[in-house]
Coordinates of C-alpha atoms and ligand atoms in Angstrom, one line a residue:
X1 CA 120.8 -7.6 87.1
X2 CA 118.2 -4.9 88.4
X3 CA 118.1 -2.0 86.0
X4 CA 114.3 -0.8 86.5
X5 CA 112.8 1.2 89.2
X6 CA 109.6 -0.1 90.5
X7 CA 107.1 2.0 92.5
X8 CA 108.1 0.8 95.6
X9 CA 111.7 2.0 94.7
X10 CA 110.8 5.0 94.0
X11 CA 108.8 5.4 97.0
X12 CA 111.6 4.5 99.2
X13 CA 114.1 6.9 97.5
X14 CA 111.5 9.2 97.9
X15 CA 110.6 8.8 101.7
X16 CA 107.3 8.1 101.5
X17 CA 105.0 5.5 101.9
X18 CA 104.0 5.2 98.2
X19 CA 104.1 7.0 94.8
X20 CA 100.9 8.7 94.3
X21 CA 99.1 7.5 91.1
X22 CA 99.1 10.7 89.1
X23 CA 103.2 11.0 89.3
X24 CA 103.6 9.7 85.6
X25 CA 104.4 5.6 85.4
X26 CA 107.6 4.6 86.8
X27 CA 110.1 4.3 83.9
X28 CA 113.1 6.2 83.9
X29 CA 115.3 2.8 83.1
X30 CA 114.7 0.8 79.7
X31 CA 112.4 -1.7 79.8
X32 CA 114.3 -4.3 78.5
X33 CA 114.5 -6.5 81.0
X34 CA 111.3 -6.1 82.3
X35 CA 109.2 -8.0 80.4
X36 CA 106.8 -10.7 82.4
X37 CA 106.4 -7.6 84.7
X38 CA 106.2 -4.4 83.3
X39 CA 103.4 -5.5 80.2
X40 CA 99.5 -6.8 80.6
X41 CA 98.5 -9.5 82.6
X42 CA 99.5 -13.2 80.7
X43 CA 95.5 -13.8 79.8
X44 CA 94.8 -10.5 78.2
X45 CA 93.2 -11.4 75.0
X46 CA 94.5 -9.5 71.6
X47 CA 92.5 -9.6 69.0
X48 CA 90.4 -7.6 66.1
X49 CA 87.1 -6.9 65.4
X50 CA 84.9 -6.6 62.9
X51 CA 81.2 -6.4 61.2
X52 CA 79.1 -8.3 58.7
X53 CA 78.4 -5.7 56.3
X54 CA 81.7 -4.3 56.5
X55 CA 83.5 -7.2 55.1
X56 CA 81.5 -9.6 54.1
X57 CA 80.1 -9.2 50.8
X58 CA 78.2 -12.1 49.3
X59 CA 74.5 -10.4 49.7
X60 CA 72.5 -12.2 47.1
X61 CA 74.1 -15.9 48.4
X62 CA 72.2 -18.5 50.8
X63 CA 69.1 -16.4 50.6
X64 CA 70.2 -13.6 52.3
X65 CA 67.4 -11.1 52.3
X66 CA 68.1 -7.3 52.3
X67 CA 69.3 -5.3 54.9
X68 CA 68.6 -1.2 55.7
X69 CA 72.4 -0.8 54.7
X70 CA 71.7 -2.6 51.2
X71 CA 68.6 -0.1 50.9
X72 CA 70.6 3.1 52.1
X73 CA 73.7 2.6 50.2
X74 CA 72.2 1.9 46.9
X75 CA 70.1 5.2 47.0
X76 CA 72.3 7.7 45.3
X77 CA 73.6 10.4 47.3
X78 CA 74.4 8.6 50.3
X79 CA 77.5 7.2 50.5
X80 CA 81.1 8.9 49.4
X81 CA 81.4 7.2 45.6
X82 CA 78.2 5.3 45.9
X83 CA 80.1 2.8 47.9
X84 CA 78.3 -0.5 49.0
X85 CA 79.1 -3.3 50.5
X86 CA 77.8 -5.4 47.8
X87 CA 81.7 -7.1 48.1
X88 CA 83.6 -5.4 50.6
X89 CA 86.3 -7.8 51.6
X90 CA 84.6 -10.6 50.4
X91 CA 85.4 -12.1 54.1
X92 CA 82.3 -14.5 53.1
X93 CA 84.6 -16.7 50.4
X94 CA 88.4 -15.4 52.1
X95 CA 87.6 -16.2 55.8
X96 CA 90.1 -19.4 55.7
X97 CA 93.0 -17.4 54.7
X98 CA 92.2 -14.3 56.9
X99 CA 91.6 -16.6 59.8
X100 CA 95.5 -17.9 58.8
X101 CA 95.9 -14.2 58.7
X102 CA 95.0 -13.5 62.0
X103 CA 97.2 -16.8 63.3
X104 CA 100.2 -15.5 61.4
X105 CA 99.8 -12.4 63.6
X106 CA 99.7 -14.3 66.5
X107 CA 95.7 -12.8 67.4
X108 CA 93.8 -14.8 70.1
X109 CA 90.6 -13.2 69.7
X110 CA 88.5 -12.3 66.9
X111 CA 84.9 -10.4 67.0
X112 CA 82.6 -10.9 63.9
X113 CA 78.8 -10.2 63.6
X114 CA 76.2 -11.7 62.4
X115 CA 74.0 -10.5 59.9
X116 CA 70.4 -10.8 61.2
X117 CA 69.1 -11.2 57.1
X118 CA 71.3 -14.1 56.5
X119 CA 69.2 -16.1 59.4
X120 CA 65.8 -14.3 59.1
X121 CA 65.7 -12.6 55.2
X122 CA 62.7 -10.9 56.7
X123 CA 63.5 -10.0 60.4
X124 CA 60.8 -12.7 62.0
X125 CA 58.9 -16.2 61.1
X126 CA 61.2 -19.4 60.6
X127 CA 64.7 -19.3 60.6
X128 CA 66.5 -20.4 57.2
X129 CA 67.9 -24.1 58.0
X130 CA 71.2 -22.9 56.3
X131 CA 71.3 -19.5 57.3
X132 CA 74.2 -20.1 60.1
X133 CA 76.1 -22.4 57.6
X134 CA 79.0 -19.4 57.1
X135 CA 79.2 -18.6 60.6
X136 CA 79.4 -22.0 61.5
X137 CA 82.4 -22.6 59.4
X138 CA 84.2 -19.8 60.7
X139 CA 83.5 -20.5 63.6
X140 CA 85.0 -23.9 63.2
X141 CA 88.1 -22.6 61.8
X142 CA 88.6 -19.9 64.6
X143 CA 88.5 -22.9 66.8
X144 CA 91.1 -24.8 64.8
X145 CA 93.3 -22.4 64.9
X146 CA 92.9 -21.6 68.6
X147 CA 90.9 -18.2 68.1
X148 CA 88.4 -17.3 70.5
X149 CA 84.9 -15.9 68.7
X150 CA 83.3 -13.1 70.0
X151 CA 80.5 -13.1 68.2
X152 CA 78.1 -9.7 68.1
X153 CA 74.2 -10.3 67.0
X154 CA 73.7 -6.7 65.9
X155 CA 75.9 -4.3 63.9
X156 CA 73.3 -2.3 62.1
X157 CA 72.3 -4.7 59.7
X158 CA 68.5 -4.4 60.2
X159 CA 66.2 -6.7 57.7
X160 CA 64.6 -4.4 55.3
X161 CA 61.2 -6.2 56.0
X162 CA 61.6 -4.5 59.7
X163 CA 62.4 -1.3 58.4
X164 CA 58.9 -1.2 56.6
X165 CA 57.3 -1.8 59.9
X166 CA 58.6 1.2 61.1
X167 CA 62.4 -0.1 62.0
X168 CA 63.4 0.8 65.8
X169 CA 60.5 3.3 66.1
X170 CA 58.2 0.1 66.3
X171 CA 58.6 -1.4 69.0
X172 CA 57.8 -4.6 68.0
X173 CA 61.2 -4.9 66.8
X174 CA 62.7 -4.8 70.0
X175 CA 60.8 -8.7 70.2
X176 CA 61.9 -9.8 67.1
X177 CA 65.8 -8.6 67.6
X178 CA 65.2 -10.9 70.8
X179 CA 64.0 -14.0 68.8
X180 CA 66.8 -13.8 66.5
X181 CA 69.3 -13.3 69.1
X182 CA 67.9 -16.1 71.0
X183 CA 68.5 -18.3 68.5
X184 CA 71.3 -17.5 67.2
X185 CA 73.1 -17.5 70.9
X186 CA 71.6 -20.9 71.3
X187 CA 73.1 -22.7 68.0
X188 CA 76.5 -21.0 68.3
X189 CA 76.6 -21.7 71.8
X190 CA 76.4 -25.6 71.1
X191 CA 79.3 -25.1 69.0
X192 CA 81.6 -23.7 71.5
X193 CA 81.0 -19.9 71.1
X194 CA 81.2 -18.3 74.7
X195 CA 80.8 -14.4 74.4
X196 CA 77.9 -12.4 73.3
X197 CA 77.1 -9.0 72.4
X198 CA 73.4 -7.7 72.0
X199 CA 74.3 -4.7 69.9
X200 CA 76.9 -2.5 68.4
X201 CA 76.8 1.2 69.2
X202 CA 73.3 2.3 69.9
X203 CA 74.4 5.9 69.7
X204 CA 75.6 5.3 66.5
X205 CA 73.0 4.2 64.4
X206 CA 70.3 5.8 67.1
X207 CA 71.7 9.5 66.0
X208 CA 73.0 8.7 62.9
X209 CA 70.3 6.7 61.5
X210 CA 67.1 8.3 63.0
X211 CA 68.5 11.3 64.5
X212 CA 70.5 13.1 61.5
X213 CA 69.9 10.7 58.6
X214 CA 73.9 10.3 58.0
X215 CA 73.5 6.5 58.5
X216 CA 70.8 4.0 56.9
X217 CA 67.6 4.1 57.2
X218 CA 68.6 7.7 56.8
X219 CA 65.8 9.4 58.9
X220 CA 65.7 12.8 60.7
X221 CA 63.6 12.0 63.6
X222 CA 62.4 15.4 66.2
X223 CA 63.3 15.0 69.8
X224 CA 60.7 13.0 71.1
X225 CA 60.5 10.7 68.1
X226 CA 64.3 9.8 68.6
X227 CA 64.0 9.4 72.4
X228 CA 61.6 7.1 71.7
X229 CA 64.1 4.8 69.5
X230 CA 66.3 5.2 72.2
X231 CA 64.0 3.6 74.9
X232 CA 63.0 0.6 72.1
X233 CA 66.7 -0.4 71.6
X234 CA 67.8 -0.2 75.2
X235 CA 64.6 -2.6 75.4
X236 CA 65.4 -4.8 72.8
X237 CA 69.1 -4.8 74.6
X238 CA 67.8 -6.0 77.9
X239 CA 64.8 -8.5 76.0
X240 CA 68.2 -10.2 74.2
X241 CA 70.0 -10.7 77.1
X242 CA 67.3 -12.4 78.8
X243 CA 66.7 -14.3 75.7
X244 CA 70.6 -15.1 74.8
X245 CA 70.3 -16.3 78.8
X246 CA 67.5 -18.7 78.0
X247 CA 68.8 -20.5 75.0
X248 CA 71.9 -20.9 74.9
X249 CA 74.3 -23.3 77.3
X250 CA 75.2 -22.8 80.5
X251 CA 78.4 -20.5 81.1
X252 CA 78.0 -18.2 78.2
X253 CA 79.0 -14.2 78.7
X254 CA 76.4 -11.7 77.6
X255 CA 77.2 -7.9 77.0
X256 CA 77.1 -5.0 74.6
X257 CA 79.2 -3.1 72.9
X258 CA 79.1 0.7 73.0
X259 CA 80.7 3.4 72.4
X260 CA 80.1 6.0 75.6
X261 CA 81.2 9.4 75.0
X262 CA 84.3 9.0 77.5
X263 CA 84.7 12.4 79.2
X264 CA 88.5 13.9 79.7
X265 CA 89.2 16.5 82.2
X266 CA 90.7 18.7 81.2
X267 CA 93.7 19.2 84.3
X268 CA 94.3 17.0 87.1
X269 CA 92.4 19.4 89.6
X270 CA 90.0 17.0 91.5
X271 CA 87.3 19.0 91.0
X272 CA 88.1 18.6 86.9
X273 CA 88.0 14.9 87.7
X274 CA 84.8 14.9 89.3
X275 CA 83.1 16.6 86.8
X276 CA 84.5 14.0 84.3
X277 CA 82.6 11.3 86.3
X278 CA 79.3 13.3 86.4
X279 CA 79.8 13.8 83.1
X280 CA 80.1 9.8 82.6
X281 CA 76.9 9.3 83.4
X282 CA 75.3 12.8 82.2
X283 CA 76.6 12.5 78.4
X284 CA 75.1 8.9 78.6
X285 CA 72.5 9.1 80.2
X286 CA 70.7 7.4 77.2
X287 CA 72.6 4.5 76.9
X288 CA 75.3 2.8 79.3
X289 CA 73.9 4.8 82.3
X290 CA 70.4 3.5 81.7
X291 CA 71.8 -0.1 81.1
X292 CA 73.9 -0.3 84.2
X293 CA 71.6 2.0 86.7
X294 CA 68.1 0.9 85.2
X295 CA 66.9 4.3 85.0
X296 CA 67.2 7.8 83.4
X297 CA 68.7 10.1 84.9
X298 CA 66.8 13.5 86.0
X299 CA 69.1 15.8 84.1
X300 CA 68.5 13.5 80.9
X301 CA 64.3 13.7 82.0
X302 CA 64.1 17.0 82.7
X303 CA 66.3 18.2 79.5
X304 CA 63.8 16.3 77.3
X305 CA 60.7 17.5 78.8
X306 CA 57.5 16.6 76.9
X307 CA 59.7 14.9 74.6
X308 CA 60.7 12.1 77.4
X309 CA 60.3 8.5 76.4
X310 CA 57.1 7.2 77.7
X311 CA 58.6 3.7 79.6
X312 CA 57.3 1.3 82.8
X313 CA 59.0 0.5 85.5
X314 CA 59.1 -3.4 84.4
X315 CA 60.8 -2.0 81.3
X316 CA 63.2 -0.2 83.0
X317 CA 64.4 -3.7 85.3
X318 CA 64.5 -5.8 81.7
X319 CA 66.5 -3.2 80.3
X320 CA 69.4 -3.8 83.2
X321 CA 69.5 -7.0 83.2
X322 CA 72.9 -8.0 84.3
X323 CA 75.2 -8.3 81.7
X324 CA 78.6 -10.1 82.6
X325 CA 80.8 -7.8 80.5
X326 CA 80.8 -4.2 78.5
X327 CA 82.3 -4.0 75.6
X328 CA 83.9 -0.6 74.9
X329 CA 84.7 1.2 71.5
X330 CA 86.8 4.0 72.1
X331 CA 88.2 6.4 69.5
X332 CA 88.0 9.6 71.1
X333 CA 87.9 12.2 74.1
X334 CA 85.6 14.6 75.2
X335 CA 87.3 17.5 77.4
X336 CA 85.5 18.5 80.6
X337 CA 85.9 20.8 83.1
X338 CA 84.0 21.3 86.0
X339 CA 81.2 24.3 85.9
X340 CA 79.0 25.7 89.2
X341 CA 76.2 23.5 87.9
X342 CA 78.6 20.0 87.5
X343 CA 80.5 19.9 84.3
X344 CA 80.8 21.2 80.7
X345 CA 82.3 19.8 77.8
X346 CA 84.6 21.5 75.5
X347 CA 84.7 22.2 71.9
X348 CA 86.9 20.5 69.9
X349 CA 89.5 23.8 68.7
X350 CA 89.4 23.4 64.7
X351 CA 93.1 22.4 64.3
X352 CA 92.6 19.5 66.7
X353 CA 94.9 16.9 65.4
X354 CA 92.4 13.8 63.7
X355 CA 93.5 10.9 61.7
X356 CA 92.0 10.2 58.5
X357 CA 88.2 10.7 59.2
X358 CA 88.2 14.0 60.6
X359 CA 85.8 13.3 63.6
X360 CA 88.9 10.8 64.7
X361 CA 90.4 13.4 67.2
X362 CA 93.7 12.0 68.3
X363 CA 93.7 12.4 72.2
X364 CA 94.8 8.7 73.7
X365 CA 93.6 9.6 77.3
X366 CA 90.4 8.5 76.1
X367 CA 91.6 4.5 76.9
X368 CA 93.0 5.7 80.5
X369 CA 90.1 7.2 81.1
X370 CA 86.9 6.0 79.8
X371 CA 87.7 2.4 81.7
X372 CA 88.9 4.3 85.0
X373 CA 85.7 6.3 85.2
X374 CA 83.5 3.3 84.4
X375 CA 85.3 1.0 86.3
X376 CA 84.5 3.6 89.3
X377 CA 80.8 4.3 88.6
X378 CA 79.0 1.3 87.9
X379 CA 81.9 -1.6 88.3
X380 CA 81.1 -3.8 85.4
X381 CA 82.0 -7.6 86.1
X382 CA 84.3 -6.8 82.8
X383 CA 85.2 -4.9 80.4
X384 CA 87.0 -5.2 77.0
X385 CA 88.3 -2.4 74.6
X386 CA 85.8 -4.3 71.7
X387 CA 87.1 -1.5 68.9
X388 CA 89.8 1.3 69.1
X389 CA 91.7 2.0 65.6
X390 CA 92.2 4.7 63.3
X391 CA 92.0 5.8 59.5
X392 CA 94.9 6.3 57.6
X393 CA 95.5 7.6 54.4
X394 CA 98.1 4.2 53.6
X395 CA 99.7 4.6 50.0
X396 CA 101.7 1.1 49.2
X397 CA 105.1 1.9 48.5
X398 CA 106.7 0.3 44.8
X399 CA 107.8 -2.0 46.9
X400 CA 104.7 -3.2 48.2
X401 CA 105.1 -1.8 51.6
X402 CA 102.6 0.1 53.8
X403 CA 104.7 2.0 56.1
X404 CA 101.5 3.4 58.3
X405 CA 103.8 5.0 61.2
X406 CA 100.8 6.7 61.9
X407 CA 98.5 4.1 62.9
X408 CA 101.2 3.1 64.9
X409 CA 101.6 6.3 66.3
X410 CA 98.0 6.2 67.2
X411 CA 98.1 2.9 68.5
X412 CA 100.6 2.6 70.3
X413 CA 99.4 5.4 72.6
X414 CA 96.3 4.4 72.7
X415 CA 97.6 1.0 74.2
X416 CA 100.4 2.7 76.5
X417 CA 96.8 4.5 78.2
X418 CA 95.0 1.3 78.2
X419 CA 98.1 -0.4 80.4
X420 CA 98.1 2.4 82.8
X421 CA 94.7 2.2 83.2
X422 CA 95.1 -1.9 83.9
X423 CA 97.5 -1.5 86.0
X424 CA 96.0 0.9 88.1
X425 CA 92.9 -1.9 88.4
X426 CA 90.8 -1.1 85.7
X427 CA 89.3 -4.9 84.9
X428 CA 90.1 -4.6 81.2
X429 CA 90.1 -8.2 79.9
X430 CA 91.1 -8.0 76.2
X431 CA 91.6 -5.9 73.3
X432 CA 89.8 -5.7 69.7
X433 CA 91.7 -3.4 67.1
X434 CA 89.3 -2.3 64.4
X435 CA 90.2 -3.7 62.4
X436 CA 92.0 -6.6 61.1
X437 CA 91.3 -5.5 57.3
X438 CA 90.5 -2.3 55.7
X439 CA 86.7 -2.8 54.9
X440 CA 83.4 -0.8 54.2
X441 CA 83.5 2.0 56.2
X442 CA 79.8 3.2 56.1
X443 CA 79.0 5.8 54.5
X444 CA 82.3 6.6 54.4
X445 CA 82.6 4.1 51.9
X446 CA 85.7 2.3 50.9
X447 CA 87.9 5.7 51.3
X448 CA 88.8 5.6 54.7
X449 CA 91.0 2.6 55.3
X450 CA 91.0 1.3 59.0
X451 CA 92.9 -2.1 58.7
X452 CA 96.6 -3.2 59.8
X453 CA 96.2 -5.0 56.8
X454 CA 96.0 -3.5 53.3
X455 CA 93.4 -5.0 51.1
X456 CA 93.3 -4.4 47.1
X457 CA 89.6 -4.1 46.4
X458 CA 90.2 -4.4 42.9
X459 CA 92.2 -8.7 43.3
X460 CA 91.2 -8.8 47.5
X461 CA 94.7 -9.6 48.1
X462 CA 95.6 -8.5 51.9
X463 CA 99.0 -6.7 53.1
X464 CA 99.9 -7.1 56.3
X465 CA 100.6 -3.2 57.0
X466 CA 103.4 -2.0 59.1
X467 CA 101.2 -1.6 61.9
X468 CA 100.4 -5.0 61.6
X469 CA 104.1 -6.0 62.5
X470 CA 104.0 -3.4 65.4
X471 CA 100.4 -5.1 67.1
X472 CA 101.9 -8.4 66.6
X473 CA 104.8 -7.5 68.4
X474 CA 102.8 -6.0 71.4
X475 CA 101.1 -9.2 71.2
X476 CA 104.1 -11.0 71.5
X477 CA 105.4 -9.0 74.6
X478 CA 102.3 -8.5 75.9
X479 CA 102.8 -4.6 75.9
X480 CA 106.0 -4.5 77.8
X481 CA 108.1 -1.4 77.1
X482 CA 104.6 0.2 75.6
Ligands
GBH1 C1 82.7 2.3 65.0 O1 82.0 3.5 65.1 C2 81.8 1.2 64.3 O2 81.4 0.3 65.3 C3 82.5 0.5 63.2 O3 81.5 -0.2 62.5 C4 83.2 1.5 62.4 O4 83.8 1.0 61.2 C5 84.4 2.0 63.2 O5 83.9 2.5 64.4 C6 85.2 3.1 62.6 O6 84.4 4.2 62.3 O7 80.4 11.5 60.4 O8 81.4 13.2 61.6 O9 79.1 12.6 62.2 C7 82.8 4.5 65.7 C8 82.0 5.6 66.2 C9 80.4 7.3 65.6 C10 82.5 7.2 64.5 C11 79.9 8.1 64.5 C12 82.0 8.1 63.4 C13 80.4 9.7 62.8 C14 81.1 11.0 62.8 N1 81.5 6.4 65.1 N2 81.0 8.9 63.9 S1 80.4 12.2 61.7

């Protein structure tokens, strides 16, 4: 029984060779039958992500020293409530049951970080012999349970001690981010651990940290003073890979996770789509496109002016080192349409429909797009969706329910893009949805809940969400009938 057009059905009916790509997706019968064929390939990896701070808690145990984000969220005024992450999730004494969690859910993947303080209190010297104990435990258990670590080095947690040097606008620290990550890649490695990421999100806490002080260490840099950062972390990117490379085993994949602005167009004209690819690489220009083309580019020079990065060659070839996958956090668009001098993005109207945070703009093109238009300009060996999610405002019901059709709404678009972009060729290898748990959401604080799974800050006991039932169910058939 045959009950589902394909392409090449279409195409016949049709009298033509084939179906052009931007007809929508073949699916006028129900999928039902379809599974094995219509969803992602059988070794796309599910999973969820996460970060130290965000869920860890457990600050003042096995001589963690202090981090920016203990500094920044315990100066008043800076987070919504005063929110820290002195507890968060308390992920540090709960990971055993979340790890059963995530197993229950039928996850394959799961992306931690490591919190650079925990293994250097201050940022450089000797290593604590039992700062890895926790992240050796878990992961121990991941690998009991048949969970594949992704493990990130740096998700903003910057030693205090570093930040009194001068933070990312010395850059010396680029050095000592390498050290750490070298060592840290080789321990884990010999345990098994295969995938590596430098860094979370330079934009992020480049902008928001230095640039308009929203984030810790809660600086407001000028122009040249925050290109500058820029230039040291896209260094101490391309110093860790090489280092990672050096010390750890053979076979091990190095990236980064970032979060590019991922242009839109805004109609199907090809001129709209070309200026979404120069836009690509315009909007940034600062991070990826310097990563994966080992120079700036001349809009991004001559914008900046006298406030350009001063940078050598030799600096430039370090910081594009080959990296054997991109991680990609996607949330949300950027409309473009094409102008007489390339491109220009949109504004966002007011009334644009957001989730929970307002900057979370709800416009799912953003995972069709932002892996097509990479995938086209600088072919990445891989790519993985490392974060996509969304805030909710979750109430639990008297029954104890969280009925978040929301999220799923969100999601499940979000993934329906992804597949289209996938099976048009994009090399998407696996997906992280931020995030397993509601957690610390910066200085957001505990107010914006991103999880499929409800946690009670007050007893830490986790509720799978409804959202959580509707990922494990993609999971389960692989996104067929998305
Ligand atoms: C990611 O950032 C982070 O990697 C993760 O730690 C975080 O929890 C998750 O997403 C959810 O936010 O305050 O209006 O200036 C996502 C990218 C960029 C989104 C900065 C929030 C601040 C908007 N983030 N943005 S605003």
């Amino acid at each position: 029984m045959k009950n589902l057009w394909t392409r090449r059905d279409v195409a016949r009916m049709l009298g033509i060779a084939a179906v052009p790509t931007l007809l929508p997706a073949v699916s006028f019968a129900a999928q039902a039958d379809s599974r094995g064929e219509d969803g992602f390939p059988a070794n796309f990896l599910w999973g969820s992500a996460t970060a130290s701070y965000q869920v860890e808690g457990a600050v003042h145990e096995g001589g963690r020293g202090p981090s920016i984000w203990d500094t920044f969220s315990h100066t008043p005024g800076k987070t919504a409530n005063g929110d820290t992450g002195d507890v968060a999730d308390d992920f540090f004494h709960h990971y055993r049951d979340d790890v059963q969690l995530m197993k229950t859910l039928g996850l394959q993947a799961f992306r931690f970080s490591v919190a650079w303080p925990r293994v250097f209190p201050t940022g450089s010297g000797e290593p604590l012999a039992h700062g890895l104990d926790f992240y050796k435990r878990l992961v121990a258990e991941l690998h009991a349970n048949h969970i594949e670590p992704f493990c990130t080095l740096y998700h903003w947690d910057l030693p205090q001690a570093l930040q009194d040097k001068g933070g990312w606008e010395n850059p010396d620290t680029a050095h000592r981010l390498a050290e750490y990550e070298g060592y840290v890649a080789g321990e884990l490695s010999r345990l098994g651990v295969r995938y590596f990421f430098t860094i979370n999100e330079m934009r992020t806490f480049v902008e928001l940290g230095y640039g308009n002080g929203t984030h810790a260490p809660g600086l407001k840099l000028q122009r040249k003073g925050l290109a500058q950062v820029r230039h040291n972390v896209l260094l101490a990117h391309g110093l860790s890979v090489q280092a990672i490379r050096a010390k750890s085993s053979p076979g091990v994949q190095v990236g980064l996770c970032e979060n590019p602005t991922v242009p839109v167009p805004v109609t199907l004209r090809a001129e709209d789509i070309h200026a979404a690819a120069i836009a690509l690489r315009e909007e940034n220009a600062g991070y990826l496109t310097a990563i994966f083309e080992g120079r700036y580019t001349e809009r991004y020079l001559r914008e900046l002016g006298d406030d350009a990065p001063r940078f050598t060659s030799e600096e430039m070839r370090t910081i594009a080192s080959p990296i054997d996958a991109v991680g990609l956090n996607i949330y949300t668009p950027t409309y473009v349409r094409s102008t007489p001098d390339g491109y220009r993005a949109l504004p966002m109207p007011d009334n644009f429909p957001h989730m929970a945070s307002d900057w979370l703009k709800v416009g799912p093109e953003c995972m069709y797009w932002g892996p097509k238009l990479i995938q086209e300009a600088w072919k990445p060996r891989a790519m993985y969706i490392t974060e996509n999610g969304c805030s909710a405002a979750d109430r639990m019901t008297e029954q104890g329910e969280v009925l978040d059709t929301d999220r799923i709404m969100y999601l499940r678009n979000c993934l329906g893009q992804m597949l289209k972009a996938v099976k048009e060729g994009a090399d998407v290898k696996g997906y992280f949805v931020w995030s397993l748990l509601d957690n610390y959401e910066w200085a957001d604080g505990y107010g914006k809940r991103f999880g499929v799974v409800y946690v009670d800050y007050k007893t830490q006991k986790r509720t799978p969400k409804l959202s959580a039932q509707f990922y494990s169910s993609v999971i389960a058939s692989r996104g067929a009938g998305l």
